[in-house]
mmCIF file of C-alpha atoms in Angstrom:
data_model
loop_
_atom_site.group_PDB
_atom_site.id
_atom_site.type_symbol
_atom_site.label_atom_id
_atom_site.label_comp_id
_atom_site.label_asym_id
_atom_site.label_seq_id
_atom_site.Cartn_x
_atom_site.Cartn_y
_atom_site.Cartn_z
ATOM 1 C CA UNK A 43 -7.553 -14.759 -5.720
ATOM 2 C CA UNK A 44 -4.636 -13.575 -7.765
ATOM 3 C CA UNK A 45 -1.168 -14.658 -6.653
ATOM 4 C CA UNK A 46 1.716 -12.179 -6.715
ATOM 5 C CA UNK A 47 5.300 -13.335 -6.434
ATOM 6 C CA UNK A 48 8.254 -11.017 -6.184
ATOM 7 C CA UNK A 49 11.889 -11.887 -6.670
ATOM 8 C CA UNK A 50 14.443 -11.821 -5.333
ATOM 9 C CA UNK A 51 13.187 -11.617 -1.743
ATOM 10 C CA UNK A 52 16.406 -9.959 -0.631
ATOM 11 C CA UNK A 53 19.038 -8.000 -2.506
ATOM 12 C CA UNK A 54 22.269 -6.403 -1.331
ATOM 13 C CA UNK A 55 24.095 -3.963 -3.597
ATOM 14 C CA UNK A 56 27.056 -1.658 -3.555
ATOM 15 C CA UNK A 57 26.286 1.957 -4.299
ATOM 16 C CA UNK A 58 26.375 2.568 -8.030
ATOM 17 C CA UNK A 59 25.240 -0.902 -9.038
ATOM 18 C CA UNK A 60 22.190 -1.624 -11.192
ATOM 19 C CA UNK A 61 19.418 -4.063 -10.334
ATOM 20 C CA UNK A 62 16.234 -5.610 -11.669
ATOM 21 C CA UNK A 63 13.301 -6.563 -9.470
ATOM 22 C CA UNK A 64 10.623 -8.844 -10.789
ATOM 23 C CA UNK A 65 6.899 -9.232 -10.096
ATOM 24 C CA UNK A 66 5.036 -12.242 -11.472
ATOM 25 C CA UNK A 67 1.269 -12.553 -11.235
ATOM 26 C CA UNK A 68 -1.050 -15.461 -11.816
ATOM 27 C CA UNK A 69 -3.882 -13.803 -13.724
ATOM 28 C CA UNK A 70 -4.440 -11.005 -16.197
ATOM 29 C CA UNK A 71 -4.420 -7.618 -14.523
ATOM 30 C CA UNK A 72 -5.987 -4.242 -15.114
ATOM 31 C CA UNK A 73 -3.930 -2.329 -12.582
ATOM 32 C CA UNK A 74 -0.348 -2.589 -11.364
ATOM 33 C CA UNK A 75 1.600 -0.299 -9.069
ATOM 34 C CA UNK A 76 5.153 -0.337 -7.711
ATOM 35 C CA UNK A 77 5.847 1.115 -4.266
ATOM 36 C CA UNK A 78 8.946 1.791 -2.213
ATOM 37 C CA UNK A 79 8.640 1.370 1.547
ATOM 38 C CA UNK A 80 11.401 3.385 3.139
ATOM 39 C CA UNK A 81 13.083 2.469 6.451
ATOM 40 C CA UNK A 82 10.544 4.639 8.294
ATOM 41 C CA UNK A 83 7.703 2.522 6.933
ATOM 42 C CA UNK A 84 6.279 5.038 4.491
ATOM 43 C CA UNK A 85 4.867 3.725 1.203
ATOM 44 C CA UNK A 86 5.953 5.835 -1.734
ATOM 45 C CA UNK A 87 4.283 5.521 -5.141
ATOM 46 C CA UNK A 88 6.843 4.759 -7.818
ATOM 47 C CA UNK A 89 4.868 3.747 -10.880
ATOM 48 C CA UNK A 90 1.320 3.126 -11.981
ATOM 49 C CA UNK A 91 1.991 0.771 -14.867
ATOM 50 C CA UNK A 92 -0.668 -1.764 -15.949
ATOM 51 C CA UNK A 93 1.204 -2.101 -19.245
ATOM 52 C CA UNK A 94 4.105 -0.623 -21.154
ATOM 53 C CA UNK A 95 7.239 1.136 -19.957
ATOM 54 C CA UNK A 96 7.763 4.221 -17.829
ATOM 55 C CA UNK A 97 10.855 5.994 -16.576
ATOM 56 C CA UNK A 98 11.400 8.376 -13.707
ATOM 57 C CA UNK A 99 15.004 9.395 -13.192
ATOM 58 C CA UNK A 100 17.102 6.374 -12.249
ATOM 59 C CA UNK A 101 14.045 4.157 -12.001
ATOM 60 C CA UNK A 102 12.101 2.570 -14.799
ATOM 61 C CA UNK A 103 9.451 -0.109 -15.008
ATOM 62 C CA UNK A 104 8.085 -2.391 -17.670
ATOM 63 C CA UNK A 105 4.916 -4.457 -17.509
ATOM 64 C CA UNK A 106 4.269 -7.217 -20.034
ATOM 65 C CA UNK A 107 0.671 -7.931 -19.184
ATOM 66 C CA UNK A 108 0.290 -10.755 -21.736
ATOM 67 C CA UNK A 109 3.145 -12.644 -20.066
ATOM 68 C CA UNK A 110 2.047 -11.703 -16.556
ATOM 69 C CA UNK A 111 5.103 -9.982 -15.201
ATOM 70 C CA UNK A 112 6.510 -6.571 -14.405
ATOM 71 C CA UNK A 113 10.098 -5.457 -13.916
ATOM 72 C CA UNK A 114 11.466 -2.567 -11.899
ATOM 73 C CA UNK A 115 14.921 -1.334 -12.873
ATOM 74 C CA UNK A 116 17.102 0.654 -10.530
ATOM 75 C CA UNK A 117 20.217 2.149 -12.067
ATOM 76 C CA UNK A 118 23.198 3.678 -10.270
ATOM 77 C CA UNK A 119 21.734 2.696 -6.909
ATOM 78 C CA UNK A 120 22.118 4.989 -3.904
ATOM 79 C CA UNK A 121 21.904 4.289 -0.188
ATOM 80 C CA UNK A 122 18.569 6.113 -0.124
ATOM 81 C CA UNK A 123 17.165 3.405 -2.408
ATOM 82 C CA UNK A 124 17.296 0.987 0.515
ATOM 83 C CA UNK A 125 13.975 -0.351 1.717
ATOM 84 C CA UNK A 126 11.324 -2.767 0.525
ATOM 85 C CA UNK A 127 9.859 -2.640 -2.974
ATOM 86 C CA UNK A 128 6.288 -3.852 -3.364
ATOM 87 C CA UNK A 129 4.319 -4.716 -6.437
ATOM 88 C CA UNK A 130 0.508 -4.511 -6.122
ATOM 89 C CA UNK A 131 -1.897 -5.793 -8.784
ATOM 90 C CA UNK A 132 -5.641 -5.929 -9.410
ATOM 91 C CA UNK A 133 -7.024 -8.853 -11.345
ATOM 92 C CA UNK A 134 -9.031 -8.190 -14.510
ATOM 93 C CA UNK A 135 -11.513 -10.840 -13.539
ATOM 94 C CA UNK A 136 -12.117 -9.817 -9.977
ATOM 95 C CA UNK A 137 -12.076 -6.989 -7.475
ATOM 96 C CA UNK A 138 -10.284 -3.739 -8.256
ATOM 97 C CA UNK A 139 -8.636 -3.888 -4.845
ATOM 98 C CA UNK A 140 -4.893 -4.437 -5.227
ATOM 99 C CA UNK A 141 -3.146 -7.524 -3.911
ATOM 100 C CA UNK A 142 0.378 -6.885 -2.690
ATOM 101 C CA UNK A 143 3.361 -9.146 -3.147
ATOM 102 C CA UNK A 144 5.681 -9.908 -0.248
ATOM 103 C CA UNK A 145 8.232 -7.425 -1.499
ATOM 104 C CA UNK A 146 11.926 -7.311 -2.305
ATOM 105 C CA UNK A 147 14.092 -6.039 0.533
ATOM 106 C CA UNK A 148 16.958 -3.958 -0.876
ATOM 107 C CA UNK A 149 20.024 -2.833 1.035
ATOM 108 C CA UNK A 150 22.456 -0.512 -0.714
ATOM 109 C CA UNK A 151 25.853 -0.211 0.964
ATOM 110 C CA UNK A 152 27.995 2.919 0.545
ATOM 111 C CA UNK B 112 2.294 18.023 -4.579
ATOM 112 C CA UNK B 113 -0.884 16.963 -2.745
ATOM 113 C CA UNK B 114 -0.501 14.038 -0.382
ATOM 114 C CA UNK B 115 -2.454 11.858 1.993
ATOM 115 C CA UNK B 116 -1.792 12.634 5.643
ATOM 116 C CA UNK B 117 -2.389 10.470 8.703
ATOM 117 C CA UNK B 118 -2.480 11.115 12.435
ATOM 118 C CA UNK B 119 -1.128 10.094 14.824
ATOM 119 C CA UNK B 120 2.117 8.686 13.451
ATOM 120 C CA UNK B 121 2.351 6.304 16.406
ATOM 121 C CA UNK B 122 -0.367 5.202 18.825
ATOM 122 C CA UNK B 123 0.145 3.048 21.885
ATOM 123 C CA UNK B 124 -2.930 1.626 23.599
ATOM 124 C CA UNK B 125 -3.964 -0.974 26.100
ATOM 125 C CA UNK B 126 -5.739 -4.138 25.006
ATOM 126 C CA UNK B 127 -9.503 -3.617 25.038
ATOM 127 C CA UNK B 128 -9.331 0.120 24.431
ATOM 128 C CA UNK B 129 -10.882 1.894 21.464
ATOM 129 C CA UNK B 130 -8.668 3.709 18.992
ATOM 130 C CA UNK B 131 -9.453 6.062 16.138
ATOM 131 C CA UNK B 132 -6.973 6.500 13.351
ATOM 132 C CA UNK B 133 -7.348 9.587 11.235
ATOM 133 C CA UNK B 134 -6.612 10.305 7.593
ATOM 134 C CA UNK B 135 -6.970 13.307 5.331
ATOM 135 C CA UNK B 136 -7.148 12.063 1.724
ATOM 136 C CA UNK B 137 -6.085 14.103 -1.280
ATOM 137 C CA UNK B 138 -8.730 16.771 -1.684
ATOM 138 C CA UNK B 139 -10.172 15.891 -5.109
ATOM 139 C CA UNK B 140 -10.150 12.133 -4.480
ATOM 140 C CA UNK B 141 -13.424 10.294 -4.063
ATOM 141 C CA UNK B 142 -12.337 6.771 -3.138
ATOM 142 C CA UNK B 143 -10.752 5.935 0.193
ATOM 143 C CA UNK B 144 -9.086 2.847 1.586
ATOM 144 C CA UNK B 145 -7.541 1.396 4.712
ATOM 145 C CA UNK B 146 -4.788 -1.211 4.705
ATOM 146 C CA UNK B 147 -2.694 -2.755 7.429
ATOM 147 C CA UNK B 148 0.784 -4.252 7.542
ATOM 148 C CA UNK B 149 1.801 -6.476 10.408
ATOM 149 C CA UNK B 150 5.519 -6.107 11.076
ATOM 150 C CA UNK B 151 7.566 -7.926 8.471
ATOM 151 C CA UNK B 152 4.562 -9.003 6.427
ATOM 152 C CA UNK B 153 2.867 -7.792 3.295
ATOM 153 C CA UNK B 154 0.307 -5.028 3.040
ATOM 154 C CA UNK B 155 -3.274 -6.274 3.409
ATOM 155 C CA UNK B 156 -6.483 -4.610 2.291
ATOM 156 C CA UNK B 157 -9.084 -3.817 4.962
ATOM 157 C CA UNK B 158 -11.835 -1.705 3.439
ATOM 158 C CA UNK B 159 -12.750 0.661 0.619
ATOM 159 C CA UNK B 160 -15.193 3.551 0.906
ATOM 160 C CA UNK B 161 -17.020 5.587 -1.701
ATOM 161 C CA UNK B 162 -19.993 7.911 -1.604
ATOM 162 C CA UNK B 163 -20.280 7.524 2.177
ATOM 163 C CA UNK B 164 -20.567 3.766 1.989
ATOM 164 C CA UNK B 165 -18.298 0.793 2.330
ATOM 165 C CA UNK B 166 -17.822 -0.606 -1.182
ATOM 166 C CA UNK B 167 -15.614 -3.582 -0.333
ATOM 167 C CA UNK B 168 -14.158 -5.134 2.783
ATOM 168 C CA UNK B 169 -11.879 -8.035 3.536
ATOM 169 C CA UNK B 170 -12.256 -10.862 6.032
ATOM 170 C CA UNK B 171 -10.007 -8.939 8.406
ATOM 171 C CA UNK B 172 -12.529 -6.101 8.627
ATOM 172 C CA UNK B 173 -14.846 -7.656 11.189
ATOM 173 C CA UNK B 174 -17.393 -6.078 13.535
ATOM 174 C CA UNK B 175 -14.766 -4.441 15.706
ATOM 175 C CA UNK B 176 -13.732 -2.205 12.824
ATOM 176 C CA UNK B 177 -15.677 0.722 11.422
ATOM 177 C CA UNK B 178 -14.970 3.594 9.066
ATOM 178 C CA UNK B 179 -16.446 7.030 8.814
ATOM 179 C CA UNK B 180 -16.115 10.244 6.886
ATOM 180 C CA UNK B 181 -17.334 12.626 9.579
ATOM 181 C CA UNK B 182 -16.793 15.783 7.536
ATOM 182 C CA UNK B 183 -15.595 16.819 4.096
ATOM 183 C CA UNK B 184 -11.937 16.119 4.724
ATOM 184 C CA UNK B 185 -11.330 13.402 7.329
ATOM 185 C CA UNK B 186 -11.606 9.645 6.911
ATOM 186 C CA UNK B 187 -11.343 7.579 10.078
ATOM 187 C CA UNK B 188 -10.809 3.967 11.069
ATOM 188 C CA UNK B 189 -12.113 2.940 14.486
ATOM 189 C CA UNK B 190 -11.129 -0.226 16.294
ATOM 190 C CA UNK B 191 -13.607 -0.745 19.119
ATOM 191 C CA UNK B 192 -11.794 -3.123 21.426
ATOM 192 C CA UNK B 193 -8.183 -3.571 20.447
ATOM 193 C CA UNK B 194 -6.428 -6.919 20.620
ATOM 194 C CA UNK B 195 -2.723 -7.682 20.717
ATOM 195 C CA UNK B 196 -2.894 -8.925 17.132
ATOM 196 C CA UNK B 197 -4.167 -5.528 15.953
ATOM 197 C CA UNK B 198 -0.636 -4.197 16.414
ATOM 198 C CA UNK B 199 0.411 -3.161 12.920
ATOM 199 C CA UNK B 200 1.060 -0.245 10.617
ATOM 200 C CA UNK B 201 -2.221 1.118 9.268
ATOM 201 C CA UNK B 202 -2.178 2.893 5.938
ATOM 202 C CA UNK B 203 -4.851 5.117 4.488
ATOM 203 C CA UNK B 204 -5.000 5.556 0.721
ATOM 204 C CA UNK B 205 -7.101 7.515 -1.719
ATOM 205 C CA UNK B 206 -7.723 7.537 -5.435
ATOM 206 C CA UNK B 207 -9.382 9.965 -7.787
ATOM 207 C CA UNK B 208 -11.134 7.203 -9.655
ATOM 208 C CA UNK B 209 -12.397 3.762 -8.897
ATOM 209 C CA UNK B 210 -12.467 0.591 -10.898
ATOM 210 C CA UNK B 211 -9.769 -0.013 -13.475
ATOM 211 C CA UNK B 212 -8.056 3.356 -13.211
ATOM 212 C CA UNK B 213 -7.732 3.556 -9.439
ATOM 213 C CA UNK B 214 -4.138 4.612 -8.951
ATOM 214 C CA UNK B 215 -3.926 4.757 -5.174
ATOM 215 C CA UNK B 216 -1.829 7.155 -3.146
ATOM 216 C CA UNK B 217 -0.826 6.108 0.345
ATOM 217 C CA UNK B 218 -0.362 8.076 3.512
ATOM 218 C CA UNK B 219 2.700 7.694 5.749
ATOM 219 C CA UNK B 220 0.926 5.275 8.063
ATOM 220 C CA UNK B 221 0.028 5.054 11.745
ATOM 221 C CA UNK B 222 1.966 2.534 13.786
ATOM 222 C CA UNK B 223 -0.443 1.015 16.313
ATOM 223 C CA UNK B 224 1.004 -0.814 19.292
ATOM 224 C CA UNK B 225 -1.412 -2.724 21.537
ATOM 225 C CA UNK B 226 -0.025 -3.685 24.945
#
């Protein structure tokens, strides 16, 4: 099946800093989502972005499907941004069920 | 904004007992899913459900698992005889569409602890 690698695995920031999270995948995809898992374990939809660029407040995401990666940008980070960020993709050549990466664990210090 | 809801938020059970996890998907969604996340690990797909049938299932979804849509709103996951290794967070998700355009929305999860 498709392989999904996220980097970095861990990230520690001071409040106000910017960051870029990366998701690489091993096959062409027809579906890609970014999620934030908060400290209570809830999975929050951030972006549905199989291609192109989207922005929502301080967050934005870009997927370059031809080069098999997606980036999540967090600007002016806040302590509430802490948690784990997951990328989930569905392969064009296979099932439509998403495969999750192992996530990037983000801690934002005040 | 409509959201997926799950009950209970936390369930503690004894090994060998049956548990039923409940989900109410977003009302106009037609596709339903269960996932699990063992503590500290990634989210894993269990099963997808459409038109009152299982459409896909993973290797994890063996004979001790079953799903049901008993009425027009609820979607349930039953584990017949729980094992210690079933301890995990279980997420329900739903999507309006299937196939390529299935943007999935997740519930808050049920944390299952098997003692």
